[in-house]
Coordinates of C-alpha atoms in Angstrom, one line a residue:
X1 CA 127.1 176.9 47.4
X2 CA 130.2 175.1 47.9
X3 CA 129.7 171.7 49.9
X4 CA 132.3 168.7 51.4
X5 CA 130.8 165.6 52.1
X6 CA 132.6 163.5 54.6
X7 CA 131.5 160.0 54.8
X8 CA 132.0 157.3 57.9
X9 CA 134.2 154.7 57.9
X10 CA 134.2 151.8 55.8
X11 CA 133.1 154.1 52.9
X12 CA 134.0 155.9 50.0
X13 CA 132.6 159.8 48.9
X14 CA 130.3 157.9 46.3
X15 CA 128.4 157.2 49.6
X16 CA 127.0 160.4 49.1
X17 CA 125.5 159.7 45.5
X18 CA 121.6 160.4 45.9
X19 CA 122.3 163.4 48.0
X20 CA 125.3 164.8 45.6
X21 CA 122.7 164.8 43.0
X22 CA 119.9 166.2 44.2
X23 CA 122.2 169.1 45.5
X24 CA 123.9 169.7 42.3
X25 CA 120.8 170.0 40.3
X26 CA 119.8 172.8 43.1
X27 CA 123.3 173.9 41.7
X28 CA 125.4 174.0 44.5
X29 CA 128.5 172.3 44.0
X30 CA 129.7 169.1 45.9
X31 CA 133.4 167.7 46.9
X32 CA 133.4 164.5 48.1
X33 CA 136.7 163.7 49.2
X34 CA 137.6 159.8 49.5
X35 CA 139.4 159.7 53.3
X36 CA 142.0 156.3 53.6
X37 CA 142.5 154.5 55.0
X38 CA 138.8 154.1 55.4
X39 CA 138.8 151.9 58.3
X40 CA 140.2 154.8 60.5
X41 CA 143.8 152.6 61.4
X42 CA 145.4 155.3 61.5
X43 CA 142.6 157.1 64.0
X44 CA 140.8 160.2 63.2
X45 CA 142.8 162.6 63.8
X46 CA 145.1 161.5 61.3
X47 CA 141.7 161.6 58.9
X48 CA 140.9 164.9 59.9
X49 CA 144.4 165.8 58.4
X50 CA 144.3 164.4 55.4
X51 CA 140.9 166.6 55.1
X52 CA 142.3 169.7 55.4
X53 CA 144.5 168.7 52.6
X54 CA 142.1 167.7 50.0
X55 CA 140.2 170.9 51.2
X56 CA 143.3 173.0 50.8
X57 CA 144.7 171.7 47.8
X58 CA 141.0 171.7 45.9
X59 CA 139.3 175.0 47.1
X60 CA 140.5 178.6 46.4
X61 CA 141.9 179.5 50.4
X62 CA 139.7 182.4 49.5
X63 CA 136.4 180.1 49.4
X64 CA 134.0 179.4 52.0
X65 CA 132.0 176.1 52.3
X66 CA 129.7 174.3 54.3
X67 CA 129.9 170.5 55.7
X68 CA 128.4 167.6 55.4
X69 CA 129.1 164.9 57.9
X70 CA 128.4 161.7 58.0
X71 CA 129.0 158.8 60.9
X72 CA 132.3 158.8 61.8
X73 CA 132.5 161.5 59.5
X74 CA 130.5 163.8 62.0
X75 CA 134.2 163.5 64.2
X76 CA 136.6 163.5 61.5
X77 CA 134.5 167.0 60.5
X78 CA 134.3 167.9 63.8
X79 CA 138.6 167.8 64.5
X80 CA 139.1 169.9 61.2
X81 CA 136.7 172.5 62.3
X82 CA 138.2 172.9 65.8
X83 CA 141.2 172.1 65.8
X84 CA 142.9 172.6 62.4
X85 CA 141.2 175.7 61.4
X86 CA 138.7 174.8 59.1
X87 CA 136.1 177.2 60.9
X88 CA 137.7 180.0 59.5
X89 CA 136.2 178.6 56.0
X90 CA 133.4 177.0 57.0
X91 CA 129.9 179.0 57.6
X92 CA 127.1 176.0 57.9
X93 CA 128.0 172.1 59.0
X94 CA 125.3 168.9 58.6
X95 CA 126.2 166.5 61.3
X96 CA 124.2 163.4 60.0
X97 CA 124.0 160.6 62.5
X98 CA 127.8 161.2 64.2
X99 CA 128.8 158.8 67.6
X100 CA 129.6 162.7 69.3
X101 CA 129.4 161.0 72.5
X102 CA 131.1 157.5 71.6
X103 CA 129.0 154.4 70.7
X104 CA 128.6 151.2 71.7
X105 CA 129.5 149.2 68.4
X106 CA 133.0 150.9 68.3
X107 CA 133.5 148.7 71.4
X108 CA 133.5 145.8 69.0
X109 CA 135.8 146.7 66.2
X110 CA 139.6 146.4 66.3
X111 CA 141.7 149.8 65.3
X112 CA 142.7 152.9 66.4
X113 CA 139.8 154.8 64.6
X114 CA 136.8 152.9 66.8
X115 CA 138.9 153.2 69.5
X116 CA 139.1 157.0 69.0
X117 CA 134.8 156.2 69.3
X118 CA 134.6 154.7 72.2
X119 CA 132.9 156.3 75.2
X120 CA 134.9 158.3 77.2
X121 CA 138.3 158.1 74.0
X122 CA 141.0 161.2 75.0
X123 CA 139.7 161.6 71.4
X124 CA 135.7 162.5 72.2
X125 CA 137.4 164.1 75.6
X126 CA 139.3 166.4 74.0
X127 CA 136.5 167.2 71.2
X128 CA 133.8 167.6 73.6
X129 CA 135.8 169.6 76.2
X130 CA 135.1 173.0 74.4
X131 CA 133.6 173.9 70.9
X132 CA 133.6 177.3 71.8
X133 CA 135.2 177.7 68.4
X134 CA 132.1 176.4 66.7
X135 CA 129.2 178.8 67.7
X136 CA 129.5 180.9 65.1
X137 CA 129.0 178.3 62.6
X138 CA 125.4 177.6 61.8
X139 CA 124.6 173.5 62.6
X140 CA 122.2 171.1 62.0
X141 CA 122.5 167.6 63.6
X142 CA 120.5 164.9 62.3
X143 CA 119.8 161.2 64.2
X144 CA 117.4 158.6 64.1
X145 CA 116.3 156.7 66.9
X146 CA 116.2 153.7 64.6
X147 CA 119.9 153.5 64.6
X148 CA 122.1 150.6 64.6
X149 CA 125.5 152.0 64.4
X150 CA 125.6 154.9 66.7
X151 CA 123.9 153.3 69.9
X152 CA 122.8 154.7 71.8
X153 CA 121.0 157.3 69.1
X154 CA 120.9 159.9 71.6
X155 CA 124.9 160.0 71.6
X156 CA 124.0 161.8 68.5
X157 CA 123.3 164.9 70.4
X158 CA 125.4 167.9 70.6
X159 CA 124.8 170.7 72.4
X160 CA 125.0 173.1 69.9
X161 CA 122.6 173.8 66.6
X162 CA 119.1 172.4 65.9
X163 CA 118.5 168.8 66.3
X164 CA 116.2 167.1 63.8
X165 CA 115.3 163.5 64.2
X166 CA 114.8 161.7 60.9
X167 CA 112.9 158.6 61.6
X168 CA 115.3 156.1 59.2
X169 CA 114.9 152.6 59.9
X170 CA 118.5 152.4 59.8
X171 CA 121.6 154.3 59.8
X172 CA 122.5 153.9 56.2
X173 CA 119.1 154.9 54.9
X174 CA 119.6 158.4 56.6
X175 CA 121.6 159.6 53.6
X176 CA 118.9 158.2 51.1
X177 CA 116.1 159.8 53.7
X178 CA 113.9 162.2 51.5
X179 CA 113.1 164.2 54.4
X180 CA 116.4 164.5 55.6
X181 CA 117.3 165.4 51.7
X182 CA 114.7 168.3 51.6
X183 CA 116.0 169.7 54.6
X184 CA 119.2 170.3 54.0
X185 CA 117.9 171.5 50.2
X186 CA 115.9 173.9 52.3
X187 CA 118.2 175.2 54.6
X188 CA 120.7 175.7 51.6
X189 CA 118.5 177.6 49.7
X190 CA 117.4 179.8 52.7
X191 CA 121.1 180.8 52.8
X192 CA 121.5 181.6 48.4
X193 CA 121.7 185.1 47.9
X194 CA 119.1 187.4 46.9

């Protein structure tokens, strides 16, 4: 299968190494697009943009895809999907440890992009207000109560898909997670053809 990793801010695709590889030797095939400015200044809708770009100039129009989300990620994923038509193309999204309902830390950083994180951001308001478009996508949303980004953890949450709670001591090591690894490998391989 066909997967985009999007990573959070501050970050680069090659985030995404140990989990890239273990998919690709499964032999699904990863994209891991490089989003800048990575510190968001621009805000995340502007991210979400340049996503469907690197998705649309990389991947046959005629291909489908799943998503992989990660942090900030989660919400730059999250805008493509509902607003910019990406859920025409997209069958299965990972939402791995994404501030859906704001966080506390992006009260802390300068920018456009944490604004856009903040609880209660016209941003969240208008991504949360109806995701309607998204039920017919198949989700998985991972969080760990252990996390130091995305406080509080439970803003994780979305109201839609299965929740699984990775017990990571941090939120970096949720990408690095075996059991959050396996999972995904799992749910992929449910999905392969016969």
């Amino acid at each position: 299968m066909k997967l985009v990793l999007v990573h959070g801010i501050w970050d680069t695709g090659s985030i995404f190494r140990r989990l890239e590889a273990h998919l690709a030797a499964q032999g699904h095939d990863c994209f891991c697009p490089d989003l800048q400015p990575s510190n968001a200044a621009n805000g995340l809708v502007d991210l979400a943009g340049k996503l469907r770009n690197r998705i649309d100039s990389t991947l046959p129009a005629s291909e489908t895809f799943a998503i992989v989300g990660f942090s900030m990620g989660v919400l730059v994923s999250r805008h493509y999907l509902q607003f910019l038509g990406g859920v025409e193309r997209c069958s299965l999204f990972f939402s791995i440890s994404g501030p859906n309902h704001g966080t506390l830390t992006a009260h802390l950083w300068p920018g456009k992009g944490p604004r856009d994180m903040r609880f209660g951001s016209s941003f969240l308001r208008a991504l949360n207000a109806d995701t309607s478009s998204v039920r017919g996508i198949e989700l998985h949303n991972y969080r760990t109560p252990f996390d130091h980004m995305i406080i509080p953890s439970r803003s994780s949450k979305w109201a839609h898909g299965k929740e699984h709670v990775i017990p990571a001591l941090t939120h970096d090591r949720m990408l690095v997670d075996p059991r959050l690894i396996h999972h995904i490998s799992s749910v992929l391989q449910k999905r392969e053809p016969e």
